[in-house]
Amino acid sequence: MFVIECKGLKKRYGKEKLAIENLDIQLESGRIIGLLGPNGCGKSTFMKLLTGLLVPTAGDITICGYTRSEATNNFISYLPERTYIGGRKKISTMLDYFEEFYPDFDKAKAYDMLRSLNLDPDSHISSLSKGNREKVQLILVMARNAHIYLLDEPIAGVDPAAREFILRTIVSNLNPGATVLVSTHLIQDVEPVLDEYIFVNYGGKIIGRGTASELMEAEGKTVDAKFREVFRYA
Amino acid sequence: MRKMLKHDLRSVWRVWRIIAPILLVSALLCGFAIRVSNLIGFEDMDPLTLWATQLIPFFGAIASVAYMVSNPIIWFATQLMNTLPMVFFVITLVLILARYYKNFFTDEGYLTFTLPVSRTKLLNSKIIMTFFWLILTVVGCGIAYILFLVCSTDRETWSQIFQYYYGSGSSDLPATETNWQDFWFNVVYILGFLIGSVASVVSNILIMLTSITLGATIVKRAKFVLGVGIYVLSTYVMSIFAFAAMFVTVQLLSQSESNTDIFNLSGVATVWLSAMLFIGLGVGAYLLNKKLINKHLNLP
């Protein structure tokens, strides 16, 4: 069964800007998929459409066999590009919040992850650095036993050491059978954990799809090298 | 929905639990300050104290200082009690609106709108909480005024007030014959007035929230300020209409031949029409808000 299925998906901003044009895509379960493409090609828009933050102009979205609705948000754990946690709340308050709204939230797992990152659950979010806030947000997202993880630029704002930890966290805390869709520009960093890559061009057009090993066998290239070749500026 | 209500309740309570006691304690202090200031003023002094102050220069000096201080205290306490409830109301209102804006239209929206909760429920929980906090704020202000009055007024004044209202007041009213037509007019009028009052509060809340949503969905910068601006403009336009309606009502009433004054047919019709207008405005604002949040969410 496909965990994500889109047919004729279209998203237009205003009258002129077409972010996604007639996208047909199916994603299988149990895979870590890299959604790779240049800035403004519609990667974030696609994720927002899956979570319901944006309403499609046309087309259908099916999540785990159900038509997209607020109920399908139960299947999706979404890490946006933006940091949505802040204010005078404690980290532990955010864990309680997630536990209350998401039945699949594993609080013990979240506390374990906080410990391994040396983050005090009683510290106020406002006192954390931007990087630490992003880590807390990632912990909140990865501590859920969701069917789908949508990670929009999960390693963009953190140092290389933290990147490694984050990628390890993603892989080691993954619910078996879950699908991870990672959108990033830092292809070299994520490449080792990817099962599959999808190259997306402007307008959300898919111009390449496969596995890293297939690519290496067929062309002797890494995903990063292939990306540079495909999206080379004239 | 219950979970959303709980979280909204908690977040406003965090500030309310600090400002509400400040208001109540200030009301108590202002009340006592006025009472004490009245006591130490010359006019209310008993003859023995007055004689003592004149006889002994030391007491006289104290009494003079007290007299000089008492008037500014009374003035200050009265001004404070005129201002504080309004400040309290404005703080609560700004807090509710800022929270609505922050939860829905800033980065926090990425969390709010990806919860497994429908947008209608999210919106409804905000409306219910706004209504709840505004009612509670009005009640809080009422309690503060009562405390202020109780503390600032002495027993003698209270007994005079009671005597005025219950001692002879009722006997002054002229005896009237029961007029059933007037009675039913009164009932329908009061019912319309009550429904209209509730509808006006609710529709105002809905217009307020919808204005914030409009501001947040149509521009990219200064969203909150624009939202407040839209609300101020809409209330200004509405007040012009309300003034016009009032003018028409007064004209109709002045032309009426009935002796039942305000409880005549045109009065009842105006009250009910206003109620219907407020309900219509509220429903319109709610539907517009729902549509904007469902279809035109403009997160940063």
Coordinates of C-alpha atoms in Angstrom, one line a residue:
Chain A
M1 CA 0.0 0.0 0.0
F2 CA 1.1 3.6 -0.7
V3 CA 1.3 5.8 2.4
I4 CA 1.1 8.9 0.3
E5 CA -0.7 9.1 -3.1
C6 CA -1.3 12.3 -5.1
K7 CA -3.2 12.6 -8.3
G8 CA -3.2 15.7 -10.5
L9 CA -2.0 17.8 -7.6
K10 CA -1.9 21.5 -8.4
K11 CA -1.1 24.5 -6.2
R12 CA -1.3 28.1 -7.4
Y13 CA -0.4 31.1 -5.3
G14 CA -2.6 34.0 -6.4
K15 CA -3.3 34.2 -10.1
E16 CA 0.2 33.9 -11.5
K17 CA 2.6 31.8 -9.4
L18 CA 2.1 28.1 -10.0
A19 CA 4.0 26.2 -7.3
I20 CA 3.0 22.7 -8.2
E21 CA 1.6 21.6 -11.5
N22 CA -0.1 18.3 -12.1
L23 CA 1.9 16.2 -9.7
D24 CA 1.3 12.5 -9.6
I25 CA 3.3 10.7 -7.0
Q26 CA 3.1 7.5 -4.9
L27 CA 5.3 6.9 -1.9
E28 CA 5.8 3.5 -0.3
S29 CA 6.0 2.7 3.4
G30 CA 9.2 1.9 5.3
R31 CA 11.5 4.2 3.3
I32 CA 13.6 7.3 3.9
I33 CA 13.1 9.4 0.9
G34 CA 15.0 12.6 0.0
L35 CA 13.0 15.3 -1.7
L36 CA 15.7 17.2 -3.5
G37 CA 15.5 20.3 -5.7
P38 CA 16.4 23.9 -6.1
N39 CA 15.0 26.7 -3.9
G40 CA 11.3 27.5 -4.8
C41 CA 10.7 24.3 -6.7
G42 CA 7.7 23.4 -4.4
K43 CA 9.2 21.0 -1.9
S44 CA 7.9 22.9 1.2
T45 CA 4.6 23.6 -0.6
F46 CA 4.2 19.8 -1.2
M47 CA 4.7 19.1 2.5
K48 CA 2.3 21.9 3.5
L49 CA -0.3 20.4 1.2
L50 CA 0.2 17.0 2.8
T51 CA -0.3 18.4 6.3
G52 CA -3.3 20.6 5.3
L53 CA -1.5 23.9 5.9
L54 CA -2.3 24.7 2.3
V55 CA -5.4 23.8 0.3
P56 CA -4.7 22.4 -3.2
T57 CA -6.0 24.3 -6.2
A58 CA -6.8 21.0 -7.8
G59 CA -6.1 17.3 -7.3
D60 CA -6.5 14.6 -4.7
I61 CA -4.3 13.6 -1.8
T62 CA -4.6 10.3 0.0
I63 CA -2.7 9.6 3.2
C64 CA -2.6 5.9 4.4
G65 CA -5.6 5.2 2.3
Y66 CA -7.7 8.1 3.6
T67 CA -8.5 11.3 1.8
R68 CA -6.6 14.1 3.4
S69 CA -8.4 15.8 6.3
E70 CA -7.5 16.9 9.9
A71 CA -7.9 13.3 10.9
T72 CA -5.0 12.2 8.6
N73 CA -2.8 14.5 10.7
N74 CA -2.8 11.7 13.2
F75 CA -0.6 9.7 10.7
I76 CA 1.8 12.6 10.0
S77 CA 4.6 14.0 12.1
Y78 CA 5.7 17.2 10.6
L79 CA 8.8 19.2 11.2
P80 CA 8.4 22.6 9.4
E81 CA 11.3 24.8 8.3
R82 CA 10.2 27.3 10.9
T83 CA 10.5 27.1 14.6
Y84 CA 7.1 27.0 16.1
I85 CA 8.0 26.5 19.7
G86 CA 8.8 29.5 21.8
G87 CA 7.6 31.7 24.6
R88 CA 7.9 31.2 28.4
K89 CA 6.8 27.5 28.2
K90 CA 9.1 24.8 29.6
I91 CA 10.2 22.0 27.4
S92 CA 8.3 19.5 29.6
T93 CA 5.1 21.6 29.0
M94 CA 5.6 21.0 25.3
L95 CA 6.0 17.3 25.9
D96 CA 2.7 17.3 27.8
Y97 CA 1.1 19.2 25.0
F98 CA 2.2 16.7 22.4
E99 CA 1.2 13.8 24.6
E100 CA -2.3 15.3 25.0
F101 CA -2.9 15.8 21.3
Y102 CA -1.1 12.9 19.8
P103 CA -1.9 9.4 21.1
D104 CA 1.2 8.0 19.4
F105 CA 3.6 10.4 21.3
D106 CA 6.1 8.4 23.3
K107 CA 7.1 10.7 26.3
A108 CA 9.7 8.3 27.6
K109 CA 11.4 8.3 24.2
A110 CA 11.3 12.1 24.2
Y111 CA 12.9 12.3 27.7
D112 CA 15.7 9.9 26.5
M113 CA 16.4 12.0 23.5
L114 CA 16.5 15.1 25.7
R115 CA 19.0 13.4 28.0
S116 CA 21.2 12.4 25.1
L117 CA 21.3 16.0 23.9
N118 CA 21.9 17.4 27.4
L119 CA 18.7 19.4 27.3
D120 CA 17.0 20.0 30.7
P121 CA 13.3 19.4 30.4
D122 CA 12.7 22.1 33.0
S123 CA 14.4 24.8 31.0
H124 CA 12.3 27.5 29.4
I125 CA 12.1 27.4 25.6
S126 CA 12.8 31.2 25.5
S127 CA 16.2 30.6 27.2
L128 CA 17.3 28.1 24.5
S129 CA 19.4 29.0 21.5
K130 CA 17.9 28.7 18.0
G131 CA 19.8 25.5 17.4
N132 CA 18.6 23.9 20.7
R133 CA 15.0 25.0 19.9
E134 CA 15.3 23.2 16.6
K135 CA 16.6 20.1 18.4
V136 CA 13.7 20.2 20.8
Q137 CA 11.3 20.5 17.9
L138 CA 12.9 17.5 16.2
I139 CA 12.6 15.5 19.4
L140 CA 8.9 16.4 19.6
V141 CA 8.4 15.2 16.0
M142 CA 10.6 12.1 16.2
A143 CA 9.1 10.9 19.6
R144 CA 5.9 10.2 17.8
N145 CA 5.3 6.7 16.5
A146 CA 3.8 8.1 13.3
H147 CA 3.3 6.5 9.9
I148 CA 4.8 9.4 8.0
Y149 CA 7.5 11.9 9.0
L150 CA 7.7 15.0 6.9
L151 CA 11.0 16.8 7.7
D152 CA 11.5 20.1 6.0
E153 CA 15.1 21.1 6.1
P154 CA 15.8 19.3 9.4
I155 CA 19.5 20.0 9.4
A156 CA 19.7 23.4 7.8
G157 CA 20.3 25.6 10.9
V158 CA 22.6 23.4 13.0
D159 CA 26.3 22.8 13.2
P160 CA 27.9 19.7 11.4
A161 CA 28.2 17.8 14.7
A162 CA 24.6 18.3 15.5
R163 CA 23.6 17.3 11.9
E164 CA 25.2 13.9 12.4
F165 CA 23.3 13.5 15.7
I166 CA 20.0 14.6 14.1
L167 CA 20.4 12.1 11.2
R168 CA 21.2 9.4 13.7
T169 CA 18.2 10.4 15.8
I170 CA 16.0 10.2 12.7
V171 CA 17.2 6.7 11.7
S172 CA 17.4 5.2 15.2
N173 CA 14.0 6.5 16.4
L174 CA 12.2 5.6 13.4
N175 CA 9.0 3.6 13.7
P176 CA 9.4 0.4 11.7
G177 CA 7.4 0.6 8.6
A178 CA 7.2 4.4 8.7
T179 CA 8.0 6.6 5.8
V180 CA 10.3 9.6 6.1
L181 CA 10.2 12.4 3.5
V182 CA 13.2 14.7 4.0
S183 CA 13.5 17.9 2.1
T184 CA 17.1 19.4 2.1
H185 CA 19.8 21.1 0.2
L186 CA 22.5 19.4 2.2
I187 CA 22.5 16.3 0.1
Q188 CA 25.9 15.1 1.1
D189 CA 24.9 14.9 4.7
V190 CA 21.7 13.0 4.2
E191 CA 22.8 10.8 1.4
P192 CA 24.0 8.0 3.7
V193 CA 20.6 7.5 5.3
L194 CA 18.5 7.8 2.2
D195 CA 16.7 4.8 0.7
E196 CA 15.4 6.8 -2.2
Y197 CA 15.8 10.2 -3.8
I198 CA 13.4 12.3 -5.8
F199 CA 14.6 15.2 -7.9
V200 CA 12.0 17.9 -8.1
N201 CA 12.2 20.8 -10.5
Y202 CA 10.3 24.1 -10.7
G203 CA 6.6 23.6 -10.7
G204 CA 6.9 20.5 -8.6
K205 CA 7.9 18.4 -11.7
I206 CA 9.6 15.2 -10.9
I207 CA 12.6 14.8 -13.1
G208 CA 14.4 11.9 -11.5
R209 CA 13.8 9.2 -9.0
G210 CA 15.6 6.1 -7.8
T211 CA 17.9 4.7 -5.1
A212 CA 21.4 5.7 -4.3
S213 CA 22.8 2.3 -5.0
E214 CA 21.0 2.0 -8.4
L215 CA 22.5 5.4 -9.3
M216 CA 26.0 4.3 -8.3
E217 CA 25.7 1.1 -10.2
A218 CA 24.3 2.7 -13.4
E219 CA 26.2 5.9 -13.5
G220 CA 28.9 5.6 -10.9
K221 CA 27.7 8.8 -9.3
T222 CA 26.6 9.8 -5.8
V223 CA 23.2 11.5 -5.4
D224 CA 25.0 14.7 -4.6
A225 CA 27.0 14.5 -7.8
K226 CA 24.0 13.7 -9.9
F227 CA 22.1 16.6 -8.3
R228 CA 24.9 19.0 -9.2
E229 CA 24.8 17.7 -12.7
V230 CA 21.0 17.9 -13.1
F231 CA 20.5 21.4 -11.6
R232 CA 23.7 23.0 -12.9
Y233 CA 23.1 26.7 -13.6
A234 CA 23.9 27.7 -17.1
Chain B
M1 CA -12.1 20.9 21.5
R2 CA -12.0 20.5 25.3
K3 CA -8.2 20.2 25.1
M4 CA -8.0 23.4 23.1
L5 CA -10.2 25.2 25.6
K6 CA -8.1 24.0 28.5
H7 CA -4.9 25.3 26.9
D8 CA -6.5 28.7 26.0
L9 CA -7.8 29.0 29.5
R10 CA -4.4 28.2 31.0
S11 CA -2.5 30.7 28.9
V12 CA -4.7 33.7 29.7
W13 CA -5.0 32.6 33.3
R14 CA -1.2 33.0 33.7
V15 CA -1.5 36.8 33.3
W16 CA -5.0 37.1 34.7
R17 CA -4.0 35.6 38.0
I18 CA -1.6 38.5 38.5
I19 CA -3.6 41.4 37.2
A20 CA -7.0 40.4 38.8
P21 CA -5.6 40.5 42.4
I22 CA -3.9 43.8 41.6
L23 CA -7.2 45.3 40.6
L24 CA -9.1 44.0 43.6
V25 CA -6.4 45.0 46.1
S26 CA -6.2 48.4 44.4
A27 CA -10.0 48.8 44.8
L28 CA -9.7 47.9 48.5
L29 CA -6.8 50.3 49.1
C30 CA -8.5 53.1 47.1
G31 CA -11.7 52.6 49.1
F32 CA -9.9 52.6 52.4
A33 CA -7.8 55.6 51.4
I34 CA -10.9 57.6 50.6
R35 CA -12.6 56.6 53.8
V36 CA -9.5 57.4 56.0
S37 CA -9.0 60.7 54.1
N38 CA -12.6 61.7 54.8
L39 CA -12.1 60.9 58.4
I40 CA -9.0 63.0 58.8
G41 CA -10.5 65.9 56.9
F42 CA -11.7 68.9 59.0
E43 CA -15.3 68.8 57.9
D44 CA -15.9 65.4 59.4
M45 CA -14.1 65.9 62.7
D46 CA -16.0 65.7 65.9
P47 CA -15.9 68.8 68.1
L48 CA -13.6 67.3 70.7
T49 CA -10.9 66.5 68.1
L50 CA -11.3 69.9 66.5
W51 CA -10.9 71.5 70.0
A52 CA -7.8 69.4 70.6
T53 CA -6.2 70.4 67.3
Q54 CA -6.8 74.0 68.0
L55 CA -5.5 73.8 71.6
I56 CA -2.4 71.9 71.1
P57 CA -0.2 73.2 68.2
F58 CA 1.4 69.8 67.5
F59 CA -1.9 68.1 66.8
G60 CA -3.0 71.2 64.9
A61 CA 0.0 70.8 62.6
I62 CA -0.7 67.1 62.0
A63 CA -4.3 67.9 61.3
S64 CA -3.3 70.6 58.8
V65 CA -0.9 68.2 57.0
A66 CA -3.6 65.5 57.0
Y67 CA -6.1 67.9 55.5
M68 CA -3.6 68.9 52.8
V69 CA -2.8 65.3 52.0
S70 CA -6.4 63.9 52.2
N71 CA -7.8 65.8 49.2
P72 CA -5.1 64.7 46.7
I73 CA -5.5 61.1 48.1
I74 CA -9.2 61.2 47.4
W75 CA -8.6 62.6 44.0
F76 CA -5.9 60.1 43.2
A77 CA -7.9 57.1 44.5
T78 CA -11.0 58.1 42.5
Q79 CA -8.9 58.6 39.3
L80 CA -7.2 55.3 39.9
M81 CA -10.6 53.5 40.2
N82 CA -11.8 55.2 37.0
T83 CA -8.7 54.0 35.1
L84 CA -7.8 50.6 36.5
P85 CA -10.9 48.6 35.4
M86 CA -10.4 50.0 31.9
V87 CA -6.7 49.1 31.9
F88 CA -7.7 45.7 33.2
F89 CA -10.2 45.2 30.4
V90 CA -7.8 46.5 27.7
I91 CA -5.0 44.2 29.0
T92 CA -7.3 41.1 28.9
L93 CA -8.6 42.1 25.4
V94 CA -5.1 42.6 24.0
L95 CA -3.9 39.4 25.6
I96 CA -6.8 37.4 24.0
L97 CA -6.3 39.0 20.6
A98 CA -2.5 38.7 20.6
R99 CA -2.9 35.0 21.6
Y100 CA -5.4 34.5 18.8
Y101 CA -3.0 36.1 16.3
K102 CA 0.1 34.3 17.6
N103 CA -1.6 30.9 17.6
F104 CA -3.1 31.2 14.2
F105 CA -1.0 33.5 12.1
T106 CA 2.6 33.4 13.2
D107 CA 5.1 30.4 13.2
E108 CA 2.9 28.8 15.9
G109 CA 0.3 28.3 13.2
Y110 CA 2.5 25.4 11.9
L111 CA 1.8 23.6 15.2
T112 CA -1.8 24.7 15.6
F113 CA -3.0 23.8 12.1
T114 CA -1.2 20.5 11.9
L115 CA -2.9 19.2 15.1
P116 CA -5.6 16.5 14.5
V117 CA -8.3 19.1 15.2
S118 CA -10.6 20.6 12.7
R119 CA -10.2 24.3 11.9
T120 CA -13.8 24.9 12.9
K121 CA -13.1 23.5 16.3
L122 CA -10.0 25.6 16.7
L123 CA -11.9 28.7 15.8
N124 CA -14.9 27.9 18.0
S125 CA -12.6 27.3 21.0
K126 CA -11.1 30.8 20.5
I127 CA -14.5 32.4 20.3
I128 CA -15.8 30.6 23.4
M129 CA -12.6 31.6 25.4
T130 CA -12.8 35.2 24.2
F131 CA -16.4 35.4 25.4
F132 CA -15.6 33.7 28.7
W133 CA -12.7 36.0 29.5
L134 CA -14.5 39.2 28.5
I135 CA -17.5 38.2 30.7
L136 CA -15.1 37.3 33.6
T137 CA -13.3 40.6 33.1
V138 CA -16.6 42.6 33.3
V139 CA -17.5 40.6 36.5
G140 CA -14.0 41.3 37.9
C141 CA -14.5 45.0 37.2
G142 CA -17.9 44.9 38.9
I143 CA -16.5 43.2 42.0
A144 CA -13.7 45.8 42.1
Y145 CA -16.3 48.7 42.0
I146 CA -18.4 47.0 44.7
L147 CA -15.3 46.6 46.9
F148 CA -14.4 50.2 46.3
L149 CA -17.8 51.4 47.2
V150 CA -18.1 49.2 50.3
C151 CA -14.7 50.3 51.6
S152 CA -15.0 54.0 50.8
T153 CA -18.5 54.5 52.2
D154 CA -19.2 54.7 56.0
R155 CA -22.1 53.1 57.8
E156 CA -24.0 56.3 58.1
T157 CA -24.0 56.9 54.4
W158 CA -25.1 53.4 53.7
S159 CA -28.0 53.6 56.1
Q160 CA -29.1 56.9 54.4
I161 CA -29.0 55.2 51.0
F162 CA -31.1 52.3 52.3
Q163 CA -33.5 54.6 53.9
Y164 CA -33.8 56.5 50.7
Y165 CA -34.6 53.5 48.6
Y166 CA -36.6 51.3 51.0
G167 CA -37.9 53.7 53.6
S168 CA -40.1 56.0 51.5
G169 CA -39.1 55.5 47.9
S170 CA -41.7 52.9 46.9
S171 CA -44.7 54.7 48.4
D172 CA -44.0 57.6 46.0
L173 CA -44.8 55.6 42.9
P174 CA -48.3 56.2 41.5
A175 CA -50.7 53.2 41.6
T176 CA -51.3 51.8 38.1
E177 CA -54.0 49.7 36.6
T178 CA -52.9 46.5 34.9
N179 CA -52.7 46.9 31.2
W180 CA -52.1 43.5 29.5
Q181 CA -51.2 45.0 26.2
D182 CA -48.4 47.0 27.9
F183 CA -47.3 44.0 29.9
W184 CA -46.8 41.9 26.8
F185 CA -45.1 44.8 25.0
N186 CA -42.8 45.0 28.0
V187 CA -42.0 41.3 27.9
V188 CA -41.3 41.3 24.2
Y189 CA -39.2 44.5 24.5
I190 CA -37.1 43.2 27.4
L191 CA -36.6 39.8 25.6
G192 CA -35.5 41.6 22.5
F193 CA -33.2 43.8 24.5
L194 CA -31.6 40.8 26.3
I195 CA -31.1 38.9 23.1
G196 CA -29.8 42.0 21.4
S197 CA -27.3 42.7 24.2
V198 CA -25.9 39.1 24.1
A199 CA -25.9 39.2 20.3
S200 CA -24.0 42.5 20.3
V201 CA -21.3 41.2 22.6
V202 CA -20.9 38.0 20.6
S203 CA -21.0 39.7 17.2
N204 CA -18.4 42.2 18.5
I205 CA -16.1 39.4 19.5
L206 CA -16.7 37.7 16.1
I207 CA -16.0 40.9 14.2
M208 CA -12.9 41.5 16.3
L209 CA -11.5 38.0 15.5
T210 CA -12.5 38.3 11.9
S211 CA -10.7 41.6 11.6
I212 CA -7.5 40.1 12.9
T213 CA -7.9 37.2 10.5
L214 CA -8.5 39.6 7.6
G215 CA -5.4 41.6 8.5
A216 CA -3.4 38.4 8.7
T217 CA -4.5 36.9 5.5
I218 CA -4.4 39.9 3.1
V219 CA -1.0 41.4 3.8
K220 CA 2.5 40.1 4.6
R221 CA 3.6 42.7 7.1
A222 CA 2.0 44.6 10.0
K223 CA -0.8 42.0 10.0
F224 CA -1.9 42.5 13.6
V225 CA -1.9 46.3 13.3
L226 CA -4.0 46.1 10.1
G227 CA -6.4 43.7 11.8
V228 CA -6.9 46.2 14.7
G229 CA -7.3 49.0 12.1
I230 CA -10.0 47.0 10.3
Y231 CA -11.9 46.4 13.6
V232 CA -11.7 50.1 14.5
L233 CA -13.0 51.1 11.1
S234 CA -15.8 48.5 11.1
T235 CA -17.0 49.6 14.6
Y236 CA -16.9 53.2 13.4
V237 CA -19.1 52.3 10.4
M238 CA -21.4 50.3 12.6
S239 CA -21.7 53.1 15.1
I240 CA -22.9 55.4 12.3
F241 CA -25.6 52.9 11.4
A242 CA -26.5 52.5 15.1
F243 CA -26.8 56.3 15.4
A244 CA -29.0 56.4 12.3
A245 CA -31.2 53.7 13.7
M246 CA -31.5 55.5 17.0
F247 CA -32.4 58.7 15.3
V248 CA -35.2 56.9 13.3
T249 CA -36.5 55.3 16.5
V250 CA -36.7 58.6 18.3
Q251 CA -38.5 60.1 15.3
L252 CA -41.0 57.2 15.3
L253 CA -41.5 57.4 19.0
S254 CA -42.1 61.2 19.0
Q255 CA -44.8 60.7 16.3
S256 CA -46.5 58.0 18.3
E257 CA -49.9 58.7 19.8
S258 CA -49.6 55.9 22.4
N259 CA -49.0 56.8 26.0
T260 CA -46.9 53.7 26.6
D261 CA -43.8 55.7 25.4
I262 CA -40.9 53.4 24.8
F263 CA -42.9 50.2 25.0
N264 CA -44.9 50.9 21.9
L265 CA -44.7 48.9 18.7
S266 CA -41.9 50.9 17.0
G267 CA -39.7 50.6 20.1
V268 CA -40.2 46.8 20.2
A269 CA -39.6 46.5 16.5
T270 CA -36.4 48.6 16.7
V271 CA -35.0 46.4 19.6
W272 CA -35.8 43.2 17.7
L273 CA -34.4 44.6 14.5
S274 CA -31.1 45.6 16.2
A275 CA -31.0 42.1 17.7
M276 CA -31.5 40.5 14.3
L277 CA -28.9 42.9 12.8
F278 CA -26.3 41.9 15.4
I279 CA -27.1 38.2 14.9
G280 CA -26.7 38.7 11.1
L281 CA -23.4 40.6 11.5
G282 CA -22.1 37.9 13.9
V283 CA -23.0 35.0 11.6
G284 CA -21.6 36.9 8.6
A285 CA -18.3 37.6 10.5
Y286 CA -18.1 34.0 11.7
L287 CA -18.6 32.5 8.2
L288 CA -16.1 34.9 6.7
N289 CA -13.5 34.0 9.3
K290 CA -14.1 30.3 8.8
K291 CA -13.7 30.7 5.1
L292 CA -10.5 32.7 5.4
I293 CA -8.9 30.2 7.9
N294 CA -9.9 27.2 5.8
K295 CA -9.0 28.5 2.4
H296 CA -6.6 31.5 2.6
L297 CA -4.3 30.8 5.5
N298 CA -1.2 32.9 4.9
L299 CA 1.4 31.6 7.2
P300 CA 4.8 33.3 7.1

